[in-house]
Amino acid sequence: MPARTAQQLIDRLQKQPPAIYHRGKRVLDVTTEPGFKNGVQSLASLYDHQWENRDVALYPSPDSGDLVSKTFMIPTTQDELSAIGDAMHQRAEFTQGMMGRMPDYLNRSLAGYAGSADFLAVQGEQFAVNMRNYYQHVRENDLALTHTLINPQINRAVSAAKQKDPFLTARVVSENDAGFVVRGARMLATLPISDEIMVFPSTLLRSPEEDAPYAFGFAIPNHTDGLKFQCRETLDYGRSAYDHPLGARYEEMDAVVFFDDVFVPWERVFLYRDVEVCNNAYLATGTVLHMAHQVVCKAIAKTEYLLGLASLLVDAIGIEPFQHVQDKIAEIWINLETMKALRFTAEYQAQPNQYGVMTPAHAPIDAARNLYPKLYPRMVEIIKHLGASGLVAMPTEADVNGPLSAEIEKYYQSARLDAHDRIPLFRLAWDTALSAFGSRQTHYEYYFFGDPVRMSMALFRTHDRTAYMETVRDFLNRSA
Ligand SMILES: Cc1cc2nc3c(=O)[nH]c(=O)nc-3n(C[C@H](O)[C@H](O)[C@H](O)COP(=O)(O)OP(=O)(O)OC[C@H]3O[C@@H](n4cnc5c(N)ncnc54)[C@H](O)[C@@H]3O)c2cc1C
């Protein structure tokens, strides 16, 4: 089947609804449920967008010849990798980078695993075959995935096996010829309003024996029996796009995942009970680098949006003469160019990995994914500092059309905009930086790829610095 359209995504969600729980009830249809339906529409619109931009967004499937999303491509050349980057950037631009969990992110995960599936064969050829088949299934049906990697936040001082109850963290209960059964929970899954879920390990598993029942990688449909998504409270409050320009569009939702004796068939299993293989899988296959490549492209689009937004705020209220204002805009601009430089370096220095997949260069990708969690909160702070009271002084759409409309027209004008244009701009800045939606975005950018503290510890361990140490030693030993 060729790449999907918006309507096909909606039809599938209606036919095969995931078990979504929200504010004390089961949501039967996310495509019509207040608090969910607008996020579903935005997700769906990405599927029409890919057809409207087919030259950038689609490519012929190597198997069927149908046009499929380029975000599934397994690149073998730098040009292909750059073309994937361009497609991901264009799609992220369409949502101002505010849908962190566009399907592209996990499409890259699957492409990474499928391209290097031979790594999975160390546990048995069937695991590699399963991955290649699953990748093909998702690509040819253009499915949207969520994933869950982290164990529930109960006691972080001890491993999954040492929690009060061994089944607090999702764990294998039993297995037979057809598959195995999982019980317990995982957090977090962003975009539960999708078709399938990848359940992979990213938390470091410690003991080869004790942690083996927690060591698995599999994927199943979101409507599988026993699989339940407990959502946080929606940040789409059912207001107009005028009042909540982002929240009313891009609620992708986050959920804790409950596995109530969920059956996983063997053909959907890619990693099983081998702690070492699980711990190495993301890096050894290069999958984490392909995912981070998407993250960097999205971060560039998001920073472009922030630069445009901050510049419009400055222009609207005439604060461009002030030196600190110029400095703050310069800071966002420098961030943007830094992220672009890291993306292009990662593509330019890409090399085929041992499985022949053109893999983004590790060092610039690692620099970018460790840097952005620090840059994003700072840029949001800049929006707050530039907008000042203007961000909390904005009337709603009802006010603009209400009994004080004449006063609002008069007093909400700015140096270069009349009230009619100024209010939506400042509401957008508020929804970016101050609203509950904006606040969750900042939290997302800080945490979604992992704990920045542990990520920089990993960076410290991974990247060799001996050449630089040698240079300093040589200098110290130089006689003149
Ligand atoms: C909005 C949002 C969306 C997300 N979406 C997804 C998703 O779709 N799929 C998914 O799998 N995950 C998702 N995550 C989870 C994300 O991967 C985690 O937030 C991240 O890995 C940090 O883990 P944690 O939240 O469990 O924090 P914890 O591990 O509980 O950490 C809490 C605090 O303790 C410290 N700490 C804990 N253990 C250690 C340690 N060993 N060493 C040093 N410090 C430590 C941390 O630094 C932190 O300050 C999402 C998170 C957010 C906020």
mmCIF file with all atom_site columns, C-alpha atoms in Angstrom, residues 209-373:
data_model
loop_
_atom_site.group_PDB
_atom_site.id
_atom_site.type_symbol
_atom_site.label_atom_id
_atom_site.label_alt_id
_atom_site.label_comp_id
_atom_site.label_asym_id
_atom_site.label_entity_id
_atom_site.label_seq_id
_atom_site.pdbx_PDB_ins_code
_atom_site.Cartn_x
_atom_site.Cartn_y
_atom_site.Cartn_z
_atom_site.occupancy
_atom_site.B_iso_or_equiv
_atom_site.pdbx_formal_charge
_atom_site.auth_seq_id
_atom_site.auth_comp_id
_atom_site.auth_asym_id
_atom_site.auth_atom_id
_atom_site.pdbx_PDB_model_num
ATOM 1   C CA . GLU A 1 209 ? 20.164  -13.644 35.208 1.00 0.00 ? 209 GLU A CA 1
ATOM 2   C CA . GLU A 1 210 ? 17.969  -11.435 37.374 1.00 0.00 ? 210 GLU A CA 1
ATOM 3   C CA . ASP A 1 211 ? 17.153  -8.903  34.660 1.00 0.00 ? 211 ASP A CA 1
ATOM 4   C CA . ALA A 1 212 ? 16.600  -11.460 31.863 1.00 0.00 ? 212 ALA A CA 1
ATOM 5   C CA . PRO A 1 213 ? 12.766  -11.451 32.261 1.00 0.00 ? 213 PRO A CA 1
ATOM 6   C CA . TYR A 1 214 ? 12.844  -7.652  31.665 1.00 0.00 ? 214 TYR A CA 1
ATOM 7   C CA . ALA A 1 215 ? 15.088  -7.887  28.616 1.00 0.00 ? 215 ALA A CA 1
ATOM 8   C CA . PHE A 1 216 ? 13.023  -7.821  25.428 1.00 0.00 ? 216 PHE A CA 1
ATOM 9   C CA . GLY A 1 217 ? 12.262  -5.837  22.329 1.00 0.00 ? 217 GLY A CA 1
ATOM 10  C CA . PHE A 1 218 ? 8.933   -6.378  20.576 1.00 0.00 ? 218 PHE A CA 1
ATOM 11  C CA . ALA A 1 219 ? 6.177   -4.522  18.752 1.00 0.00 ? 219 ALA A CA 1
ATOM 12  C CA . ILE A 1 220 ? 2.418   -5.100  18.875 1.00 0.00 ? 220 ILE A CA 1
ATOM 13  C CA . PRO A 1 221 ? -0.731  -3.263  17.761 1.00 0.00 ? 221 PRO A CA 1
ATOM 14  C CA . ASN A 1 222 ? -2.037  -0.696  20.244 1.00 0.00 ? 222 ASN A CA 1
ATOM 15  C CA . HIS A 1 223 ? -5.401  -2.435  20.308 1.00 0.00 ? 223 HIS A CA 1
ATOM 16  C CA . THR A 1 224 ? -3.889  -5.730  21.534 1.00 0.00 ? 224 THR A CA 1
ATOM 17  C CA . ASP A 1 225 ? -5.898  -7.373  24.345 1.00 0.00 ? 225 ASP A CA 1
ATOM 18  C CA . GLY A 1 226 ? -4.675  -6.357  27.792 1.00 0.00 ? 226 GLY A CA 1
ATOM 19  C CA . LEU A 1 227 ? -2.636  -3.362  26.588 1.00 0.00 ? 227 LEU A CA 1
ATOM 20  C CA . LYS A 1 228 ? -3.847  -0.171  28.288 1.00 0.00 ? 228 LYS A CA 1
ATOM 21  C CA . PHE A 1 229 ? -2.726  3.450   28.046 1.00 0.00 ? 229 PHE A CA 1
ATOM 22  C CA . GLN A 1 230 ? -3.286  5.595   31.146 1.00 0.00 ? 230 GLN A CA 1
ATOM 23  C CA . CYS A 1 231 ? -3.019  9.152   29.807 1.00 0.00 ? 231 CYS A CA 1
ATOM 24  C CA . ARG A 1 232 ? -2.101  12.325  31.609 1.00 0.00 ? 232 ARG A CA 1
ATOM 25  C CA . GLU A 1 233 ? -4.716  15.077  31.611 1.00 0.00 ? 233 GLU A CA 1
ATOM 26  C CA . THR A 1 234 ? -5.123  16.578  28.167 1.00 0.00 ? 234 THR A CA 1
ATOM 27  C CA . LEU A 1 235 ? -3.616  19.996  27.495 1.00 0.00 ? 235 LEU A CA 1
ATOM 28  C CA . ASP A 1 236 ? -6.128  20.664  24.748 1.00 0.00 ? 236 ASP A CA 1
ATOM 29  C CA . TYR A 1 237 ? -8.859  22.364  26.744 1.00 0.00 ? 237 TYR A CA 1
ATOM 30  C CA . GLY A 1 238 ? -11.311 22.478  23.866 1.00 0.00 ? 238 GLY A CA 1
ATOM 31  C CA . ARG A 1 239 ? -10.647 26.149  23.189 1.00 0.00 ? 239 ARG A CA 1
ATOM 32  C CA . SER A 1 240 ? -10.329 27.725  19.754 1.00 0.00 ? 240 SER A CA 1
ATOM 33  C CA . ALA A 1 241 ? -7.086  27.839  17.790 1.00 0.00 ? 241 ALA A CA 1
ATOM 34  C CA . TYR A 1 242 ? -7.261  31.615  18.360 1.00 0.00 ? 242 TYR A CA 1
ATOM 35  C CA . ASP A 1 243 ? -7.101  31.189  22.136 1.00 0.00 ? 243 ASP A CA 1
ATOM 36  C CA . HIS A 1 244 ? -4.767  28.173  22.268 1.00 0.00 ? 244 HIS A CA 1
ATOM 37  C CA . PRO A 1 245 ? -2.946  28.232  18.925 1.00 0.00 ? 245 PRO A CA 1
ATOM 38  C CA . LEU A 1 246 ? -0.675  25.304  19.835 1.00 0.00 ? 246 LEU A CA 1
ATOM 39  C CA . GLY A 1 247 ? -2.620  23.418  22.516 1.00 0.00 ? 247 GLY A CA 1
ATOM 40  C CA . ALA A 1 248 ? -5.693  23.266  20.295 1.00 0.00 ? 248 ALA A CA 1
ATOM 41  C CA . ARG A 1 249 ? -3.638  21.638  17.543 1.00 0.00 ? 249 ARG A CA 1
ATOM 42  C CA . TYR A 1 250 ? -0.708  19.599  18.780 1.00 0.00 ? 250 TYR A CA 1
ATOM 43  C CA . GLU A 1 251 ? -1.792  17.558  21.802 1.00 0.00 ? 251 GLU A CA 1
ATOM 44  C CA . GLU A 1 252 ? 0.154   14.352  21.102 1.00 0.00 ? 252 GLU A CA 1
ATOM 45  C CA . MET A 1 253 ? -0.491  12.982  24.632 1.00 0.00 ? 253 MET A CA 1
ATOM 46  C CA . ASP A 1 254 ? 1.745   10.963  26.984 1.00 0.00 ? 254 ASP A CA 1
ATOM 47  C CA . ALA A 1 255 ? 0.686   7.737   28.671 1.00 0.00 ? 255 ALA A CA 1
ATOM 48  C CA . VAL A 1 256 ? 1.894   5.125   31.115 1.00 0.00 ? 256 VAL A CA 1
ATOM 49  C CA . VAL A 1 257 ? 1.478   1.688   29.570 1.00 0.00 ? 257 VAL A CA 1
ATOM 50  C CA . PHE A 1 258 ? -0.077  -1.223  31.466 1.00 0.00 ? 258 PHE A CA 1
ATOM 51  C CA . PHE A 1 259 ? 0.475   -4.782  30.273 1.00 0.00 ? 259 PHE A CA 1
ATOM 52  C CA . ASP A 1 260 ? -2.321  -6.858  31.703 1.00 0.00 ? 260 ASP A CA 1
ATOM 53  C CA . ASP A 1 261 ? -1.040  -10.291 30.654 1.00 0.00 ? 261 ASP A CA 1
ATOM 54  C CA . VAL A 1 262 ? -0.430  -9.206  27.093 1.00 0.00 ? 262 VAL A CA 1
ATOM 55  C CA . PHE A 1 263 ? 0.411   -11.941 24.604 1.00 0.00 ? 263 PHE A CA 1
ATOM 56  C CA . VAL A 1 264 ? 3.332   -11.242 22.263 1.00 0.00 ? 264 VAL A CA 1
ATOM 57  C CA . PRO A 1 265 ? 3.691   -13.595 19.265 1.00 0.00 ? 265 PRO A CA 1
ATOM 58  C CA . TRP A 1 266 ? 7.254   -14.725 18.459 1.00 0.00 ? 266 TRP A CA 1
ATOM 59  C CA . GLU A 1 267 ? 7.138   -13.170 14.992 1.00 0.00 ? 267 GLU A CA 1
ATOM 60  C CA . ARG A 1 268 ? 6.947   -9.757  16.642 1.00 0.00 ? 268 ARG A CA 1
ATOM 61  C CA . VAL A 1 269 ? 9.935   -10.342 18.941 1.00 0.00 ? 269 VAL A CA 1
ATOM 62  C CA . PHE A 1 270 ? 13.357  -8.854  18.109 1.00 0.00 ? 270 PHE A CA 1
ATOM 63  C CA . LEU A 1 271 ? 15.283  -9.147  21.397 1.00 0.00 ? 271 LEU A CA 1
ATOM 64  C CA . TYR A 1 272 ? 14.724  -11.690 24.122 1.00 0.00 ? 272 TYR A CA 1
ATOM 65  C CA . ARG A 1 273 ? 16.249  -12.328 27.549 1.00 0.00 ? 273 ARG A CA 1
ATOM 66  C CA . ASP A 1 274 ? 19.806  -11.422 26.578 1.00 0.00 ? 274 ASP A CA 1
ATOM 67  C CA . VAL A 1 275 ? 20.789  -8.519  28.815 1.00 0.00 ? 275 VAL A CA 1
ATOM 68  C CA . GLU A 1 276 ? 23.997  -7.708  26.974 1.00 0.00 ? 276 GLU A CA 1
ATOM 69  C CA . VAL A 1 277 ? 22.373  -7.680  23.542 1.00 0.00 ? 277 VAL A CA 1
ATOM 70  C CA . CYS A 1 278 ? 19.549  -5.488  24.893 1.00 0.00 ? 278 CYS A CA 1
ATOM 71  C CA . ASN A 1 279 ? 21.971  -3.032  26.471 1.00 0.00 ? 279 ASN A CA 1
ATOM 72  C CA . ASN A 1 280 ? 23.946  -2.701  23.220 1.00 0.00 ? 280 ASN A CA 1
ATOM 73  C CA . ALA A 1 281 ? 21.138  -2.804  20.674 1.00 0.00 ? 281 ALA A CA 1
ATOM 74  C CA . TYR A 1 282 ? 20.517  0.908   20.103 1.00 0.00 ? 282 TYR A CA 1
ATOM 75  C CA . LEU A 1 283 ? 24.158  1.844   19.704 1.00 0.00 ? 283 LEU A CA 1
ATOM 76  C CA . ALA A 1 284 ? 25.474  -1.250  17.948 1.00 0.00 ? 284 ALA A CA 1
ATOM 77  C CA . THR A 1 285 ? 22.840  -0.959  15.215 1.00 0.00 ? 285 THR A CA 1
ATOM 78  C CA . GLY A 1 286 ? 23.257  2.820   14.931 1.00 0.00 ? 286 GLY A CA 1
ATOM 79  C CA . THR A 1 287 ? 19.510  3.126   15.593 1.00 0.00 ? 287 THR A CA 1
ATOM 80  C CA . VAL A 1 288 ? 19.972  5.782   18.261 1.00 0.00 ? 288 VAL A CA 1
ATOM 81  C CA . LEU A 1 289 ? 21.883  7.914   15.742 1.00 0.00 ? 289 LEU A CA 1
ATOM 82  C CA . HIS A 1 290 ? 19.127  7.682   13.140 1.00 0.00 ? 290 HIS A CA 1
ATOM 83  C CA . MET A 1 291 ? 16.556  8.642   15.777 1.00 0.00 ? 291 MET A CA 1
ATOM 84  C CA . ALA A 1 292 ? 18.720  11.523  16.957 1.00 0.00 ? 292 ALA A CA 1
ATOM 85  C CA . HIS A 1 293 ? 19.116  12.657  13.342 1.00 0.00 ? 293 HIS A CA 1
ATOM 86  C CA . GLN A 1 294 ? 15.338  13.133  13.246 1.00 0.00 ? 294 GLN A CA 1
ATOM 87  C CA . VAL A 1 295 ? 15.474  14.897  16.604 1.00 0.00 ? 295 VAL A CA 1
ATOM 88  C CA . VAL A 1 296 ? 18.088  17.347  15.315 1.00 0.00 ? 296 VAL A CA 1
ATOM 89  C CA . CYS A 1 297 ? 16.079  18.085  12.151 1.00 0.00 ? 297 CYS A CA 1
ATOM 90  C CA . LYS A 1 298 ? 13.008  18.705  14.301 1.00 0.00 ? 298 LYS A CA 1
ATOM 91  C CA . ALA A 1 299 ? 15.019  20.896  16.700 1.00 0.00 ? 299 ALA A CA 1
ATOM 92  C CA . ILE A 1 300 ? 16.183  23.012  13.756 1.00 0.00 ? 300 ILE A CA 1
ATOM 93  C CA . ALA A 1 301 ? 12.586  23.567  12.623 1.00 0.00 ? 301 ALA A CA 1
ATOM 94  C CA . LYS A 1 302 ? 11.581  24.401  16.186 1.00 0.00 ? 302 LYS A CA 1
ATOM 95  C CA . THR A 1 303 ? 14.418  26.884  16.597 1.00 0.00 ? 303 THR A CA 1
ATOM 96  C CA . GLU A 1 304 ? 13.537  28.537  13.280 1.00 0.00 ? 304 GLU A CA 1
ATOM 97  C CA . TYR A 1 305 ? 10.032  28.936  14.645 1.00 0.00 ? 305 TYR A CA 1
ATOM 98  C CA . LEU A 1 306 ? 11.332  30.432  17.923 1.00 0.00 ? 306 LEU A CA 1
ATOM 99  C CA . LEU A 1 307 ? 13.594  32.842  16.057 1.00 0.00 ? 307 LEU A CA 1
ATOM 100 C CA . GLY A 1 308 ? 10.675  34.000  13.900 1.00 0.00 ? 308 GLY A CA 1
ATOM 101 C CA . LEU A 1 309 ? 8.384   34.312  16.904 1.00 0.00 ? 309 LEU A CA 1
ATOM 102 C CA . ALA A 1 310 ? 10.897  36.243  19.033 1.00 0.00 ? 310 ALA A CA 1
ATOM 103 C CA . SER A 1 311 ? 11.702  38.550  16.121 1.00 0.00 ? 311 SER A CA 1
ATOM 104 C CA . LEU A 1 312 ? 8.006   39.310  15.539 1.00 0.00 ? 312 LEU A CA 1
ATOM 105 C CA . LEU A 1 313 ? 7.529   40.091  19.256 1.00 0.00 ? 313 LEU A CA 1
ATOM 106 C CA . VAL A 1 314 ? 10.469  42.488  19.182 1.00 0.00 ? 314 VAL A CA 1
ATOM 107 C CA . ASP A 1 315 ? 9.194   44.145  16.038 1.00 0.00 ? 315 ASP A CA 1
ATOM 108 C CA . ALA A 1 316 ? 5.615   44.395  17.324 1.00 0.00 ? 316 ALA A CA 1
ATOM 109 C CA . ILE A 1 317 ? 6.438   46.430  20.419 1.00 0.00 ? 317 ILE A CA 1
ATOM 110 C CA . GLY A 1 318 ? 9.441   48.295  19.051 1.00 0.00 ? 318 GLY A CA 1
ATOM 111 C CA . ILE A 1 319 ? 12.105  46.952  21.417 1.00 0.00 ? 319 ILE A CA 1
ATOM 112 C CA . GLU A 1 320 ? 14.750  46.339  18.753 1.00 0.00 ? 320 GLU A CA 1
ATOM 113 C CA . PRO A 1 321 ? 16.921  49.375  19.722 1.00 0.00 ? 321 PRO A CA 1
ATOM 114 C CA . PHE A 1 322 ? 17.770  47.875  23.106 1.00 0.00 ? 322 PHE A CA 1
ATOM 115 C CA . GLN A 1 323 ? 21.113  46.123  23.293 1.00 0.00 ? 323 GLN A CA 1
ATOM 116 C CA . HIS A 1 324 ? 20.054  43.172  25.479 1.00 0.00 ? 324 HIS A CA 1
ATOM 117 C CA . VAL A 1 325 ? 17.146  42.518  23.115 1.00 0.00 ? 325 VAL A CA 1
ATOM 118 C CA . GLN A 1 326 ? 19.522  42.293  20.166 1.00 0.00 ? 326 GLN A CA 1
ATOM 119 C CA . ASP A 1 327 ? 21.748  40.026  22.239 1.00 0.00 ? 327 ASP A CA 1
ATOM 120 C CA . LYS A 1 328 ? 18.844  37.673  22.988 1.00 0.00 ? 328 LYS A CA 1
ATOM 121 C CA . ILE A 1 329 ? 17.803  37.440  19.347 1.00 0.00 ? 329 ILE A CA 1
ATOM 122 C CA . ALA A 1 330 ? 21.446  36.844  18.435 1.00 0.00 ? 330 ALA A CA 1
ATOM 123 C CA . GLU A 1 331 ? 21.520  33.997  20.971 1.00 0.00 ? 331 GLU A CA 1
ATOM 124 C CA . ILE A 1 332 ? 18.622  32.193  19.290 1.00 0.00 ? 332 ILE A CA 1
ATOM 125 C CA . TRP A 1 333 ? 20.181  32.765  15.873 1.00 0.00 ? 333 TRP A CA 1
ATOM 126 C CA . ILE A 1 334 ? 23.491  31.280  17.057 1.00 0.00 ? 334 ILE A CA 1
ATOM 127 C CA . ASN A 1 335 ? 21.628  28.273  18.483 1.00 0.00 ? 335 ASN A CA 1
ATOM 128 C CA . LEU A 1 336 ? 19.947  27.741  15.148 1.00 0.00 ? 336 LEU A CA 1
ATOM 129 C CA . GLU A 1 337 ? 23.174  27.888  13.179 1.00 0.00 ? 337 GLU A CA 1
ATOM 130 C CA . THR A 1 338 ? 24.851  25.573  15.706 1.00 0.00 ? 338 THR A CA 1
ATOM 131 C CA . MET A 1 339 ? 22.126  22.946  15.348 1.00 0.00 ? 339 MET A CA 1
ATOM 132 C CA . LYS A 1 340 ? 22.234  23.243  11.552 1.00 0.00 ? 340 LYS A CA 1
ATOM 133 C CA . ALA A 1 341 ? 26.017  22.886  11.590 1.00 0.00 ? 341 ALA A CA 1
ATOM 134 C CA . LEU A 1 342 ? 25.755  19.756  13.740 1.00 0.00 ? 342 LEU A CA 1
ATOM 135 C CA . ARG A 1 343 ? 23.114  18.249  11.448 1.00 0.00 ? 343 ARG A CA 1
ATOM 136 C CA . PHE A 1 344 ? 25.103  18.900  8.294  1.00 0.00 ? 344 PHE A CA 1
ATOM 137 C CA . THR A 1 345 ? 28.343  17.686  9.870  1.00 0.00 ? 345 THR A CA 1
ATOM 138 C CA . ALA A 1 346 ? 26.609  14.484  10.980 1.00 0.00 ? 346 ALA A CA 1
ATOM 139 C CA . GLU A 1 347 ? 25.411  13.934  7.407  1.00 0.00 ? 347 GLU A CA 1
ATOM 140 C CA . TYR A 1 348 ? 28.696  14.972  5.767  1.00 0.00 ? 348 TYR A CA 1
ATOM 141 C CA . GLN A 1 349 ? 30.811  12.802  8.060  1.00 0.00 ? 349 GLN A CA 1
ATOM 142 C CA . ALA A 1 350 ? 28.381  9.874   7.902  1.00 0.00 ? 350 ALA A CA 1
ATOM 143 C CA . GLN A 1 351 ? 29.922  6.470   7.266  1.00 0.00 ? 351 GLN A CA 1
ATOM 144 C CA . PRO A 1 352 ? 28.452  3.074   6.426  1.00 0.00 ? 352 PRO A CA 1
ATOM 145 C CA . ASN A 1 353 ? 28.295  0.950   9.556  1.00 0.00 ? 353 ASN A CA 1
ATOM 146 C CA . GLN A 1 354 ? 29.342  -2.696  9.543  1.00 0.00 ? 354 GLN A CA 1
ATOM 147 C CA . TYR A 1 355 ? 25.950  -3.645  8.081  1.00 0.00 ? 355 TYR A CA 1
ATOM 148 C CA . GLY A 1 356 ? 26.271  -1.186  5.174  1.00 0.00 ? 356 GLY A CA 1
ATOM 149 C CA . VAL A 1 357 ? 23.823  1.421   6.505  1.00 0.00 ? 357 VAL A CA 1
ATOM 150 C CA . MET A 1 358 ? 24.944  5.032   6.010  1.00 0.00 ? 358 MET A CA 1
ATOM 151 C CA . THR A 1 359 ? 24.971  6.171   9.628  1.00 0.00 ? 359 THR A CA 1
ATOM 152 C CA . PRO A 1 360 ? 25.055  9.787   10.874 1.00 0.00 ? 360 PRO A CA 1
ATOM 153 C CA . ALA A 1 361 ? 28.399  10.623  12.504 1.00 0.00 ? 361 ALA A CA 1
ATOM 154 C CA . HIS A 1 362 ? 28.267  9.869   16.200 1.00 0.00 ? 362 HIS A CA 1
ATOM 155 C CA . ALA A 1 363 ? 30.162  12.879  17.612 1.00 0.00 ? 363 ALA A CA 1
ATOM 156 C CA . PRO A 1 364 ? 28.112  15.758  16.100 1.00 0.00 ? 364 PRO A CA 1
ATOM 157 C CA . ILE A 1 365 ? 24.859  13.894  16.723 1.00 0.00 ? 365 ILE A CA 1
ATOM 158 C CA . ASP A 1 366 ? 25.814  13.341  20.354 1.00 0.00 ? 366 ASP A CA 1
ATOM 159 C CA . ALA A 1 367 ? 26.813  16.993  20.695 1.00 0.00 ? 367 ALA A CA 1
ATOM 160 C CA . ALA A 1 368 ? 23.439  18.100  19.289 1.00 0.00 ? 368 ALA A CA 1
ATOM 161 C CA . ARG A 1 369 ? 21.308  15.800  21.413 1.00 0.00 ? 369 ARG A CA 1
ATOM 162 C CA . ASN A 1 370 ? 23.154  16.781  24.563 1.00 0.00 ? 370 ASN A CA 1
ATOM 163 C CA . LEU A 1 371 ? 23.059  20.468  23.728 1.00 0.00 ? 371 LEU A CA 1
ATOM 164 C CA . TYR A 1 372 ? 19.423  21.018  22.785 1.00 0.00 ? 372 TYR A CA 1
ATOM 165 C CA . PRO A 1 373 ? 17.912  20.088  26.184 1.00 0.00 ? 373 PRO A CA 1
#
